[in-house]
Tab-separated table of N, CA and C in Angstrom:
chain	number	residue	atom	x	y	z
A	175	MET	N	-14.583	-39.345	-42.426
A	175	MET	CA	-15.410	-38.571	-41.524
A	175	MET	C	-14.967	-37.117	-41.577
A	176	GLU	N	-15.889	-36.238	-41.828
A	176	GLU	CA	-15.558	-34.836	-41.993
A	176	GLU	C	-15.545	-34.130	-40.643
A	177	ASN	N	-14.552	-33.244	-40.459
A	177	ASN	CA	-14.482	-32.469	-39.229
A	177	ASN	C	-15.520	-31.353	-39.274
A	178	LYS	N	-16.256	-31.207	-38.200
A	178	LYS	CA	-17.292	-30.196	-38.102
A	178	LYS	C	-16.694	-28.932	-37.488
A	179	LYS	N	-16.856	-27.790	-38.137
A	179	LYS	CA	-16.335	-26.520	-37.634
A	179	LYS	C	-17.285	-25.998	-36.550
A	180	THR	N	-16.763	-25.742	-35.365
A	180	THR	CA	-17.558	-25.270	-34.247
A	180	THR	C	-17.002	-23.935	-33.785
A	181	SER	N	-17.865	-23.056	-33.334
A	181	SER	CA	-17.396	-21.764	-32.847
A	181	SER	C	-16.584	-21.954	-31.568
A	182	LEU	N	-15.543	-21.169	-31.473
A	182	LEU	CA	-14.659	-21.228	-30.315
A	182	LEU	C	-15.435	-20.908	-29.036
A	183	ALA	N	-16.303	-19.932	-29.092
A	183	ALA	CA	-17.083	-19.548	-27.908
A	183	ALA	C	-17.999	-20.681	-27.451
A	184	ASN	N	-18.639	-21.366	-28.395
A	184	ASN	CA	-19.504	-22.497	-28.027
A	184	ASN	C	-18.695	-23.613	-27.386
A	185	HIS	N	-17.538	-23.892	-27.959
A	185	HIS	CA	-16.665	-24.935	-27.415
A	185	HIS	C	-16.212	-24.548	-25.996
A	186	ALA	N	-15.814	-23.298	-25.827
A	186	ALA	CA	-15.361	-22.819	-24.510
A	186	ALA	C	-16.494	-22.878	-23.489
A	187	MET	N	-17.688	-22.505	-23.904
A	187	MET	CA	-18.832	-22.523	-22.993
A	187	MET	C	-19.145	-23.955	-22.559
A	188	THR	N	-19.164	-24.864	-23.520
A	188	THR	CA	-19.468	-26.265	-23.212
A	188	THR	C	-18.446	-26.845	-22.253
A	189	TYR	N	-17.168	-26.726	-22.587
A	189	TYR	CA	-16.137	-27.328	-21.749
A	189	TYR	C	-15.904	-26.548	-20.462
A	190	GLY	N	-16.159	-25.247	-20.472
A	190	GLY	CA	-16.094	-24.478	-19.226
A	190	GLY	C	-17.144	-24.958	-18.242
A	191	LEU	N	-18.337	-25.252	-18.768
A	191	LEU	CA	-19.414	-25.796	-17.940
A	191	LEU	C	-19.034	-27.176	-17.400
A	192	TYR	N	-18.517	-28.039	-18.274
A	192	TYR	CA	-18.092	-29.376	-17.840
A	192	TYR	C	-17.021	-29.291	-16.757
A	193	LEU	N	-16.007	-28.463	-16.986
A	193	LEU	CA	-14.928	-28.353	-15.992
A	193	LEU	C	-15.421	-27.707	-14.702
A	194	GLY	N	-16.382	-26.806	-14.816
A	194	GLY	CA	-16.981	-26.215	-13.616
A	194	GLY	C	-17.701	-27.260	-12.780
A	195	ILE	N	-18.415	-28.147	-13.455
A	195	ILE	CA	-19.121	-29.228	-12.752
A	195	ILE	C	-18.125	-30.194	-12.108
A	196	VAL	N	-17.064	-30.520	-12.836
A	196	VAL	CA	-16.007	-31.376	-12.260
A	196	VAL	C	-15.408	-30.701	-11.023
A	197	SER	N	-15.185	-29.398	-11.098
A	197	SER	CA	-14.643	-28.653	-9.955
A	197	SER	C	-15.577	-28.704	-8.755
A	198	ILE	N	-16.868	-28.591	-9.008
A	198	ILE	CA	-17.848	-28.652	-7.923
A	198	ILE	C	-17.806	-30.025	-7.249
A	199	VAL	N	-17.805	-31.073	-8.055
A	199	VAL	CA	-17.778	-32.438	-7.507
A	199	VAL	C	-16.508	-32.646	-6.672
A	200	LEU	N	-15.368	-32.216	-7.206
A	200	LEU	CA	-14.105	-32.386	-6.472
A	200	LEU	C	-14.078	-31.533	-5.203
A	201	THR	N	-14.628	-30.339	-5.270
A	201	THR	CA	-14.679	-29.468	-4.095
A	201	THR	C	-15.503	-30.111	-2.986
A	202	VAL	N	-16.662	-30.632	-3.335
A	202	VAL	CA	-17.504	-31.296	-2.340
A	202	VAL	C	-16.768	-32.489	-1.738
A	203	ALA	N	-16.121	-33.283	-2.591
A	203	ALA	CA	-15.381	-34.456	-2.104
A	203	ALA	C	-14.265	-34.029	-1.144
A	204	LEU	N	-13.548	-32.979	-1.494
A	204	LEU	CA	-12.455	-32.510	-0.624
A	204	LEU	C	-12.989	-31.950	0.690
A	205	PHE	N	-14.075	-31.210	0.628
A	205	PHE	CA	-14.650	-30.667	1.859
A	205	PHE	C	-15.171	-31.785	2.759
A	206	MET	N	-15.799	-32.785	2.179
A	206	MET	CA	-16.381	-33.869	2.976
A	206	MET	C	-15.314	-34.769	3.601
A	207	THR	N	-14.151	-34.844	2.964
A	207	THR	CA	-13.068	-35.689	3.486
A	207	THR	C	-12.008	-34.879	4.241
A	208	ASP	N	-12.226	-33.582	4.376
A	208	ASP	CA	-11.281	-32.672	5.034
A	208	ASP	C	-9.892	-32.670	4.383
A	209	LEU	N	-9.833	-32.936	3.091
A	209	LEU	CA	-8.562	-32.891	2.365
A	209	LEU	C	-8.348	-31.560	1.653
A	210	PHE	N	-9.253	-30.600	1.854
A	210	PHE	CA	-9.172	-29.339	1.131
A	210	PHE	C	-7.963	-28.490	1.524
A	211	LEU	N	-7.324	-28.782	2.639
A	211	LEU	CA	-6.135	-28.030	3.069
A	211	LEU	C	-4.823	-28.756	2.750
A	212	ASN	N	-4.905	-29.922	2.146
A	212	ASN	CA	-3.728	-30.720	1.824
A	212	ASN	C	-3.079	-30.183	0.548
A	213	GLN	N	-1.822	-29.740	0.656
A	213	GLN	CA	-1.126	-29.141	-0.485
A	213	GLN	C	-0.883	-30.145	-1.611
A	214	ALA	N	-0.593	-31.383	-1.270
A	214	ALA	CA	-0.354	-32.401	-2.299
A	214	ALA	C	-1.626	-32.632	-3.118
A	215	VAL	N	-2.761	-32.643	-2.455
A	215	VAL	CA	-4.034	-32.813	-3.156
A	215	VAL	C	-4.284	-31.597	-4.052
A	216	GLY	N	-3.959	-30.428	-3.561
A	216	GLY	CA	-4.106	-29.210	-4.358
A	216	GLY	C	-3.262	-29.243	-5.624
A	217	MET	N	-2.026	-29.707	-5.496
A	217	MET	CA	-1.153	-29.821	-6.668
A	217	MET	C	-1.690	-30.876	-7.642
A	218	ALA	N	-2.196	-31.971	-7.120
A	218	ALA	CA	-2.769	-33.011	-7.978
A	218	ALA	C	-3.968	-32.465	-8.751
A	219	LEU	N	-4.780	-31.644	-8.108
A	219	LEU	CA	-5.934	-31.056	-8.779
A	219	LEU	C	-5.512	-30.087	-9.884
A	220	ILE	N	-4.433	-29.368	-9.654
A	220	ILE	CA	-3.912	-28.473	-10.695
A	220	ILE	C	-3.465	-29.285	-11.903
A	221	LEU	N	-2.788	-30.403	-11.644
A	221	LEU	CA	-2.345	-31.266	-12.745
A	221	LEU	C	-3.535	-31.872	-13.491
A	222	VAL	N	-4.565	-32.262	-12.767
A	222	VAL	CA	-5.778	-32.783	-13.402
A	222	VAL	C	-6.412	-31.696	-14.274
A	223	SER	N	-6.458	-30.488	-13.761
A	223	SER	CA	-7.024	-29.363	-14.503
A	223	SER	C	-6.241	-29.101	-15.788
A	224	ILE	N	-4.925	-29.152	-15.704
A	224	ILE	CA	-4.087	-28.950	-16.889
A	224	ILE	C	-4.319	-30.086	-17.884
A	225	GLY	N	-4.411	-31.303	-17.389
A	225	GLY	CA	-4.676	-32.447	-18.265
A	225	GLY	C	-6.008	-32.321	-18.984
A	226	LEU	N	-7.034	-31.909	-18.257
A	226	LEU	CA	-8.349	-31.733	-18.886
A	226	LEU	C	-8.314	-30.611	-19.919
A	227	LEU	N	-7.570	-29.558	-19.623
A	227	LEU	CA	-7.451	-28.460	-20.582
A	227	LEU	C	-6.710	-28.908	-21.845
A	228	CYS	N	-5.707	-29.756	-21.696
A	228	CYS	CA	-5.010	-30.323	-22.865
A	228	CYS	C	-6.001	-31.088	-23.732
A	229	TRP	N	-6.860	-31.856	-23.103
A	229	TRP	CA	-7.869	-32.619	-23.830
A	229	TRP	C	-8.824	-31.679	-24.575
A	230	VAL	N	-9.202	-30.569	-23.942
A	230	VAL	CA	-10.084	-29.590	-24.574
A	230	VAL	C	-9.415	-29.018	-25.828
A	231	PHE	N	-8.125	-28.693	-25.727
A	231	PHE	CA	-7.391	-28.142	-26.868
A	231	PHE	C	-7.354	-29.150	-28.015
A	232	LEU	N	-7.009	-30.390	-27.684
A	232	LEU	CA	-6.921	-31.418	-28.724
A	232	LEU	C	-8.280	-31.680	-29.361
A	233	ASP	N	-9.318	-31.736	-28.545
A	233	ASP	CA	-10.665	-31.968	-29.056
A	233	ASP	C	-11.076	-30.855	-30.007
A	234	PHE	N	-10.828	-29.625	-29.616
A	234	PHE	CA	-11.190	-28.491	-30.470
A	234	PHE	C	-10.413	-28.542	-31.785
A	235	ARG	N	-9.128	-28.764	-31.670
A	235	ARG	CA	-8.280	-28.762	-32.864
A	235	ARG	C	-8.636	-29.904	-33.816
A	236	LYS	N	-8.764	-31.115	-33.280
A	236	LYS	CA	-8.963	-32.287	-34.135
A	236	LYS	C	-10.393	-32.439	-34.630
A	237	LYS	N	-11.362	-32.269	-33.758
A	237	LYS	CA	-12.745	-32.589	-34.113
A	237	LYS	C	-13.571	-31.396	-34.569
A	238	HIS	N	-13.187	-30.198	-34.165
A	238	HIS	CA	-14.067	-29.063	-34.407
A	238	HIS	C	-13.428	-27.923	-35.181
A	239	ASN	N	-12.171	-28.041	-35.534
A	239	ASN	CA	-11.520	-26.922	-36.216
A	239	ASN	C	-10.667	-27.402	-37.390
A	240	GLY	N	-11.044	-28.506	-37.968
A	240	GLY	CA	-10.377	-28.990	-39.159
A	240	GLY	C	-8.942	-29.446	-38.952
A	241	GLY	N	-8.580	-29.773	-37.715
A	241	GLY	CA	-7.225	-30.242	-37.443
A	241	GLY	C	-6.230	-29.140	-37.154
A	242	TYR	N	-6.712	-27.896	-37.114
A	242	TYR	CA	-5.806	-26.765	-36.911
A	242	TYR	C	-6.273	-25.909	-35.741
A	243	MET	N	-5.324	-25.180	-35.155
A	243	MET	CA	-5.638	-24.213	-34.114
A	243	MET	C	-4.490	-23.217	-34.054
A	244	THR	N	-4.814	-21.945	-34.209
A	244	THR	CA	-3.779	-20.921	-34.109
A	244	THR	C	-3.453	-20.676	-32.637
A	245	PHE	N	-2.363	-20.003	-32.408
A	245	PHE	CA	-1.988	-19.645	-31.036
A	245	PHE	C	-3.093	-18.797	-30.405
A	246	ALA	N	-3.599	-17.826	-31.163
A	246	ALA	CA	-4.644	-16.939	-30.637
A	246	ALA	C	-5.912	-17.716	-30.284
A	247	GLU	N	-6.299	-18.658	-31.146
A	247	GLU	CA	-7.478	-19.478	-30.848
A	247	GLU	C	-7.255	-20.292	-29.582
A	248	GLY	N	-6.081	-20.876	-29.449
A	248	GLY	CA	-5.768	-21.667	-28.264
A	248	GLY	C	-5.797	-20.831	-27.002
A	249	PHE	N	-5.200	-19.645	-27.073
A	249	PHE	CA	-5.184	-18.767	-25.900
A	249	PHE	C	-6.603	-18.370	-25.508
A	250	LYS	N	-7.393	-17.949	-26.479
A	250	LYS	CA	-8.782	-17.551	-26.186
A	250	LYS	C	-9.574	-18.720	-25.609
A	251	LEU	N	-9.422	-19.890	-26.242
A	251	LEU	CA	-10.150	-21.074	-25.786
A	251	LEU	C	-9.794	-21.405	-24.335
A	252	GLY	N	-8.511	-21.491	-24.052
A	252	GLY	CA	-8.069	-21.830	-22.696
A	252	GLY	C	-8.511	-20.808	-21.672
A	253	LEU	N	-8.376	-19.533	-22.002
A	253	LEU	CA	-8.758	-18.482	-21.065
A	253	LEU	C	-10.261	-18.508	-20.805
A	254	LEU	N	-11.051	-18.637	-21.862
A	254	LEU	CA	-12.507	-18.686	-21.678
A	254	LEU	C	-12.948	-19.897	-20.863
A	255	VAL	N	-12.382	-21.062	-21.164
A	255	VAL	CA	-12.730	-22.272	-20.406
A	255	VAL	C	-12.391	-22.074	-18.936
A	256	ASN	N	-11.207	-21.531	-18.647
A	256	ASN	CA	-10.804	-21.315	-17.258
A	256	ASN	C	-11.670	-20.277	-16.560
A	257	ILE	N	-12.028	-19.220	-17.248
A	257	ILE	CA	-12.877	-18.194	-16.631
A	257	ILE	C	-14.263	-18.768	-16.330
A	258	ILE	N	-14.847	-19.447	-17.302
A	258	ILE	CA	-16.185	-20.016	-17.098
A	258	ILE	C	-16.175	-21.031	-15.963
A	259	SER	N	-15.245	-21.978	-16.015
A	259	SER	CA	-15.205	-22.994	-14.955
A	259	SER	C	-14.817	-22.374	-13.617
A	260	GLY	N	-13.931	-21.379	-13.639
A	260	GLY	CA	-13.514	-20.718	-12.399
A	260	GLY	C	-14.641	-19.952	-11.733
A	261	VAL	N	-15.444	-19.268	-12.529
A	261	VAL	CA	-16.585	-18.534	-11.971
A	261	VAL	C	-17.603	-19.513	-11.382
A	262	ILE	N	-17.868	-20.586	-12.107
A	262	ILE	CA	-18.805	-21.600	-11.598
A	262	ILE	C	-18.302	-22.172	-10.271
A	263	ALA	N	-17.025	-22.550	-10.226
A	263	ALA	CA	-16.454	-23.138	-9.012
A	263	ALA	C	-16.419	-22.122	-7.868
A	264	ALA	N	-16.073	-20.870	-8.165
A	264	ALA	CA	-15.990	-19.846	-7.123
A	264	ALA	C	-17.362	-19.524	-6.538
A	265	VAL	N	-18.367	-19.430	-7.388
A	265	VAL	CA	-19.729	-19.159	-6.907
A	265	VAL	C	-20.205	-20.324	-6.041
A	266	PHE	N	-19.957	-21.545	-6.506
A	266	PHE	CA	-20.364	-22.706	-5.713
A	266	PHE	C	-19.661	-22.713	-4.352
A	267	LYS	N	-18.341	-22.477	-4.356
A	267	LYS	CA	-17.599	-22.508	-3.089
A	267	LYS	C	-18.103	-21.426	-2.135
A	268	ALA	N	-18.400	-20.249	-2.662
A	268	ALA	CA	-18.928	-19.170	-1.820
A	268	ALA	C	-20.271	-19.571	-1.212
A	269	ILE	N	-21.128	-20.171	-2.001
A	269	ILE	CA	-22.427	-20.640	-1.495
A	269	ILE	C	-22.223	-21.752	-0.469
A	270	TYR	N	-21.304	-22.653	-0.766
A	270	TYR	CA	-21.046	-23.788	0.126
A	270	TYR	C	-20.588	-23.313	1.508
A	271	VAL	N	-19.597	-22.403	1.539
A	271	VAL	CA	-19.080	-21.969	2.847
A	271	VAL	C	-20.031	-21.002	3.544
A	272	ALA	N	-20.919	-20.365	2.796
A	272	ALA	CA	-21.881	-19.449	3.417
A	272	ALA	C	-23.071	-20.194	4.007
A	273	PHE	N	-23.548	-21.223	3.302
A	273	PHE	CA	-24.812	-21.834	3.696
A	273	PHE	C	-24.753	-23.320	4.037
A	274	ILE	N	-23.911	-24.072	3.363
A	274	ILE	CA	-23.915	-25.523	3.556
A	274	ILE	C	-23.011	-25.945	4.707
A	275	ASP	N	-21.766	-25.460	4.704
A	275	ASP	CA	-20.831	-25.846	5.758
A	275	ASP	C	-19.908	-24.691	6.123
A	276	PRO	N	-20.408	-23.747	6.936
A	276	PRO	CA	-19.583	-22.607	7.344
A	276	PRO	C	-18.371	-23.004	8.207
A	277	SER	N	-18.352	-24.230	8.720
A	277	SER	CA	-17.206	-24.658	9.539
A	277	SER	C	-15.911	-24.729	8.721
A	278	ILE	N	-16.028	-24.753	7.403
A	278	ILE	CA	-14.849	-24.765	6.523
A	278	ILE	C	-13.992	-23.531	6.814
A	279	VAL	N	-14.639	-22.402	7.051
A	279	VAL	CA	-13.909	-21.157	7.311
A	279	VAL	C	-13.068	-21.309	8.574
A	280	GLN	N	-13.671	-21.810	9.653
A	280	GLN	CA	-12.934	-21.964	10.914
A	280	GLN	C	-11.823	-22.993	10.788
A	281	LYS	N	-12.059	-24.071	10.062
A	281	LYS	CA	-11.013	-25.076	9.844
A	281	LYS	C	-9.821	-24.461	9.113
A	282	THR	N	-10.112	-23.606	8.138
A	282	THR	CA	-9.037	-22.941	7.393
A	282	THR	C	-8.272	-21.985	8.295
A	283	VAL	N	-8.982	-21.226	9.105
A	283	VAL	CA	-8.343	-20.288	10.037
A	283	VAL	C	-7.474	-21.053	11.037
A	284	ASP	N	-8.005	-22.122	11.605
A	284	ASP	CA	-7.239	-22.925	12.562
A	284	ASP	C	-5.974	-23.496	11.927
A	285	PHE	N	-6.091	-23.966	10.690
A	285	PHE	CA	-4.939	-24.510	9.969
A	285	PHE	C	-3.889	-23.411	9.742
A	286	ALA	N	-4.336	-22.224	9.351
A	286	ALA	CA	-3.412	-21.109	9.096
A	286	ALA	C	-2.673	-20.693	10.365
A	287	ILE	N	-3.389	-20.671	11.472
A	287	ILE	CA	-2.762	-20.307	12.748
A	287	ILE	C	-1.745	-21.367	13.151
A	288	GLU	N	-2.105	-22.617	12.996
A	288	GLU	CA	-1.191	-23.722	13.301
A	288	GLU	C	0.085	-23.635	12.451
A	289	GLU	N	-0.078	-23.357	11.167
A	289	GLU	CA	1.080	-23.219	10.268
A	289	GLU	C	1.935	-22.012	10.658
A	290	ALA	N	1.289	-20.918	11.051
A	290	ALA	CA	2.025	-19.722	11.469
A	290	ALA	C	2.849	-20.009	12.724
A	291	TYR	N	2.286	-20.750	13.657
A	291	TYR	CA	3.033	-21.132	14.865
A	291	TYR	C	4.216	-22.030	14.518
A	292	LYS	N	4.035	-22.935	13.555
A	292	LYS	CA	5.138	-23.805	13.141
A	292	LYS	C	6.290	-23.000	12.556
A	293	GLN	N	5.952	-21.963	11.797
A	293	GLN	CA	6.983	-21.159	11.142
A	293	GLN	C	7.591	-20.104	12.062
A	294	GLN	N	6.776	-19.493	12.897
A	294	GLN	CA	7.234	-18.365	13.713
A	294	GLN	C	7.532	-18.716	15.167
A	295	GLY	N	7.055	-19.847	15.596
A	295	GLY	CA	7.183	-20.152	17.022
A	295	GLY	C	6.116	-19.391	17.789
A	296	ASP	N	6.494	-18.797	18.901
A	296	ASP	CA	5.543	-18.031	19.705
A	296	ASP	C	5.199	-16.724	18.993
A	297	MET	N	3.906	-16.410	18.936
A	297	MET	CA	3.463	-15.187	18.262
A	297	MET	C	2.651	-14.346	19.232
A	298	PRO	N	2.760	-13.014	19.097
A	298	PRO	CA	1.922	-12.145	19.932
A	298	PRO	C	0.444	-12.302	19.559
A	299	ASP	N	-0.424	-11.997	20.500
A	299	ASP	CA	-1.864	-12.125	20.274
A	299	ASP	C	-2.340	-11.292	19.078
A	300	GLU	N	-1.694	-10.137	18.862
A	300	GLU	CA	-2.085	-9.269	17.743
A	300	GLU	C	-1.830	-9.974	16.407
A	301	ALA	N	-0.725	-10.699	16.324
A	301	ALA	CA	-0.400	-11.426	15.089
A	301	ALA	C	-1.404	-12.539	14.841
A	302	VAL	N	-1.811	-13.220	15.907
A	302	VAL	CA	-2.812	-14.284	15.775
A	302	VAL	C	-4.139	-13.690	15.302
A	303	GLU	N	-4.501	-12.527	15.830
A	303	GLU	CA	-5.739	-11.865	15.409
A	303	GLU	C	-5.692	-11.473	13.934
A	304	ILE	N	-4.526	-11.010	13.495
A	304	ILE	CA	-4.376	-10.638	12.079
A	304	ILE	C	-4.540	-11.866	11.187
A	305	VAL	N	-3.911	-12.977	11.574
A	305	VAL	CA	-4.038	-14.218	10.808
A	305	VAL	C	-5.498	-14.671	10.789
A	306	GLU	N	-6.168	-14.596	11.933
A	306	GLU	CA	-7.580	-14.992	12.009
A	306	GLU	C	-8.450	-14.148	11.078
A	307	LYS	N	-8.264	-12.828	11.112
A	307	LYS	CA	-9.077	-11.944	10.272
A	307	LYS	C	-8.773	-12.161	8.793
A	308	MET	N	-7.488	-12.257	8.461
A	308	MET	CA	-7.092	-12.407	7.072
A	308	MET	C	-7.625	-13.718	6.494
A	309	TYR	N	-7.375	-14.821	7.178
A	309	TYR	CA	-7.828	-16.119	6.663
A	309	TYR	C	-9.329	-16.309	6.813
A	310	GLY	N	-9.929	-15.635	7.779
A	310	GLY	CA	-11.385	-15.666	7.888
A	310	GLY	C	-12.029	-15.041	6.655
A	311	PHE	N	-11.433	-13.941	6.173
A	311	PHE	CA	-11.949	-13.315	4.953
A	311	PHE	C	-11.654	-14.176	3.734
A	312	ILE	N	-10.423	-14.645	3.611
A	312	ILE	CA	-10.011	-15.431	2.442
A	312	ILE	C	-10.862	-16.694	2.303
A	313	ALA	N	-11.125	-17.368	3.411
A	313	ALA	CA	-11.884	-18.621	3.367
A	313	ALA	C	-13.389	-18.397	3.348
A	314	GLY	N	-13.816	-17.191	3.686
A	314	GLY	CA	-15.243	-16.885	3.719
A	314	GLY	C	-15.834	-16.754	2.323
A	315	PRO	N	-17.145	-16.545	2.252
A	315	PRO	CA	-17.826	-16.491	0.961
A	315	PRO	C	-17.305	-15.391	0.024
A	316	THR	N	-17.157	-14.186	0.523
A	316	THR	CA	-16.702	-13.083	-0.328
A	316	THR	C	-15.273	-13.300	-0.798
A	317	GLY	N	-14.404	-13.664	0.129
A	317	GLY	CA	-13.009	-13.915	-0.228
A	317	GLY	C	-12.872	-15.075	-1.197
A	318	SER	N	-13.640	-16.136	-0.958
A	318	SER	CA	-13.615	-17.298	-1.859
A	318	SER	C	-14.023	-16.905	-3.271
A	319	LEU	N	-15.037	-16.085	-3.364
A	319	LEU	CA	-15.524	-15.654	-4.670
A	319	LEU	C	-14.479	-14.799	-5.386
A	320	ILE	N	-13.953	-13.807	-4.696
A	320	ILE	CA	-12.965	-12.905	-5.305
A	320	ILE	C	-11.700	-13.671	-5.689
A	321	ILE	N	-11.160	-14.437	-4.768
A	321	ILE	CA	-9.916	-15.169	-5.023
A	321	ILE	C	-10.123	-16.234	-6.096
A	322	GLY	N	-11.273	-16.888	-6.093
A	322	GLY	CA	-11.549	-17.895	-7.106
A	322	GLY	C	-11.578	-17.312	-8.511
A	323	ILE	N	-12.216	-16.173	-8.670
A	323	ILE	CA	-12.312	-15.551	-9.996
A	323	ILE	C	-10.961	-14.985	-10.434
A	324	VAL	N	-10.272	-14.307	-9.535
A	324	VAL	CA	-8.951	-13.756	-9.875
A	324	VAL	C	-7.964	-14.882	-10.181
A	325	SER	N	-8.013	-15.944	-9.398
A	325	SER	CA	-7.137	-17.098	-9.655
A	325	SER	C	-7.429	-17.727	-11.010
A	326	ALA	N	-8.709	-17.832	-11.358
A	326	ALA	CA	-9.080	-18.401	-12.657
A	326	ALA	C	-8.537	-17.536	-13.791
A	327	LEU	N	-8.581	-16.230	-13.620
A	327	LEU	CA	-8.038	-15.320	-14.639
A	327	LEU	C	-6.524	-15.474	-14.775
A	328	ILE	N	-5.830	-15.440	-13.652
A	328	ILE	CA	-4.364	-15.510	-13.683
A	328	ILE	C	-3.904	-16.891	-14.144
A	329	PHE	N	-4.409	-17.947	-13.501
A	329	PHE	CA	-4.038	-19.310	-13.885
A	329	PHE	C	-4.436	-19.565	-15.336
A	330	GLY	N	-5.637	-19.129	-15.698
A	330	GLY	CA	-6.126	-19.325	-17.058
A	330	GLY	C	-5.235	-18.658	-18.090
A	331	ALA	N	-4.805	-17.443	-17.804
A	331	ALA	CA	-3.948	-16.729	-18.754
A	331	ALA	C	-2.591	-17.414	-18.889
A	332	ILE	N	-1.990	-17.766	-17.777
A	332	ILE	CA	-0.657	-18.376	-17.814
A	332	ILE	C	-0.693	-19.738	-18.492
A	333	ILE	N	-1.591	-20.595	-18.057
A	333	ILE	CA	-1.625	-21.944	-18.604
A	333	ILE	C	-2.100	-21.934	-20.057
A	334	SER	N	-2.974	-20.998	-20.408
A	334	SER	CA	-3.441	-20.898	-21.788
A	334	SER	C	-2.325	-20.450	-22.728
A	335	LEU	N	-1.481	-19.554	-22.265
A	335	LEU	CA	-0.327	-19.144	-23.081
A	335	LEU	C	0.585	-20.336	-23.352
A	336	ILE	N	0.856	-21.098	-22.319
A	336	ILE	CA	1.755	-22.249	-22.451
A	336	ILE	C	1.140	-23.321	-23.350
A	337	LEU	N	-0.107	-23.693	-23.052
A	337	LEU	CA	-0.740	-24.762	-23.824
A	337	LEU	C	-1.049	-24.344	-25.257
A	338	ALA	N	-1.383	-23.079	-25.473
A	338	ALA	CA	-1.635	-22.609	-26.840
A	338	ALA	C	-0.364	-22.722	-27.676
A	339	ALA	N	0.776	-22.437	-27.059
A	339	ALA	CA	2.050	-22.569	-27.776
A	339	ALA	C	2.354	-24.037	-28.081
A	340	ILE	N	2.010	-24.918	-27.167
A	340	ILE	CA	2.285	-26.344	-27.356
A	340	ILE	C	1.344	-26.958	-28.391
A	341	PHE	N	0.059	-26.628	-28.333
A	341	PHE	CA	-0.941	-27.308	-29.157
A	341	PHE	C	-1.303	-26.589	-30.449
A	342	LYS	N	-0.694	-25.444	-30.705
A	342	LYS	CA	-1.037	-24.747	-31.947
A	342	LYS	C	-0.601	-25.585	-33.146
A	343	LYS	N	-1.401	-25.514	-34.162
A	343	LYS	CA	-1.076	-26.188	-35.419
A	343	LYS	C	-1.745	-25.353	-36.504
A	344	GLU	N	-0.927	-24.513	-37.107
A	344	GLU	CA	-1.477	-23.596	-38.091
A	344	GLU	C	-1.459	-24.220	-39.470
A	345	GLN	N	-2.456	-23.876	-40.223
A	345	GLN	CA	-2.612	-24.403	-41.565
A	345	GLN	C	-1.596	-23.736	-42.482
A	346	SER	N	-0.927	-24.529	-43.276
A	346	SER	CA	0.045	-24.014	-44.224
A	346	SER	C	-0.677	-23.245	-45.316
A	347	MET	N	-0.058	-22.187	-45.782
A	347	MET	CA	-0.686	-21.437	-46.863
A	347	MET	C	-0.679	-22.221	-48.173
A	348	PHE	N	0.044	-23.326	-48.185
A	348	PHE	CA	0.104	-24.162	-49.377
A	348	PHE	C	-0.704	-25.449	-49.231
A	349	ASP	N	-1.594	-25.489	-48.236
A	349	ASP	CA	-2.400	-26.680	-48.013
A	349	ASP	C	-3.291	-26.940	-49.227
A	350	ARG	N	-3.153	-28.130	-49.802
A	350	ARG	CA	-3.860	-28.472	-51.044
A	350	ARG	C	-5.375	-28.476	-50.872
A	351	SER	N	-5.878	-28.875	-49.710
A	351	SER	CA	-7.329	-28.961	-49.546
A	351	SER	C	-7.958	-27.568	-49.636
A	352	GLU	N	-7.301	-26.560	-49.134
A	352	GLU	CA	-7.851	-25.214	-49.207
A	352	GLU	C	-7.794	-24.695	-50.639
A	353	ILE	N	-6.717	-24.999	-51.350
A	353	ILE	CA	-6.607	-24.583	-52.744
A	353	ILE	C	-7.710	-25.245	-53.560
A	354	MET	N	-7.966	-26.509	-53.266
A	354	MET	CA	-9.011	-27.247	-53.992
A	354	MET	C	-10.390	-26.645	-53.691
A	355	GLU	N	-10.632	-26.238	-52.443
A	355	GLU	CA	-11.920	-25.635	-52.087
A	355	GLU	C	-12.116	-24.321	-52.810
A	356	GLU	N	-11.059	-23.515	-52.907
A	356	GLU	CA	-11.158	-22.234	-53.580
A	356	GLU	C	-11.393	-22.420	-55.073
A	357	ALA	N	-10.854	-23.476	-55.649
A	357	ALA	CA	-11.012	-23.718	-57.078
A	357	ALA	C	-12.443	-24.130	-57.421
A	358	GLU	N	-13.147	-24.714	-56.481
A	358	GLU	CA	-14.508	-25.183	-56.742
A	358	GLU	C	-15.513	-24.120	-56.759
């Protein structure tokens, strides 16, 4: 079976869309079950995201790039997939908290205030107001959109650097199949 060469951008677009859809489904599930503030669930989702990205790298390398992938290709692929899926997820979350369930914002603010009281004990009213305003913006539509896109860029860059280094497999300059192709 011959490996089909696919453009990196097409592969990134396809899998970025898939991961964006997975993110939307998981976001809805977390919002509906009120698990969106659970840190353990958040860490599990990060691990799932990394696992899916590993699969994307392997799929690209094995099935669409002749069994090889340079570090640069891996980095670009990972970053593009994360940006595409991150933008999709951030736009959806902004729409969700703006129109579908605005109570998510208040739940986030209440959780932040509760956590601040646990850490600080008694707080002045001004501090509570600052926490309310800050987390109200962060959890709101605009904050969700900005933080989602910036997070996708930062997380995408970091994880893509790591995974590109792990999954790179560069073609040897002495690979016989390439020499045979050039001879033909």
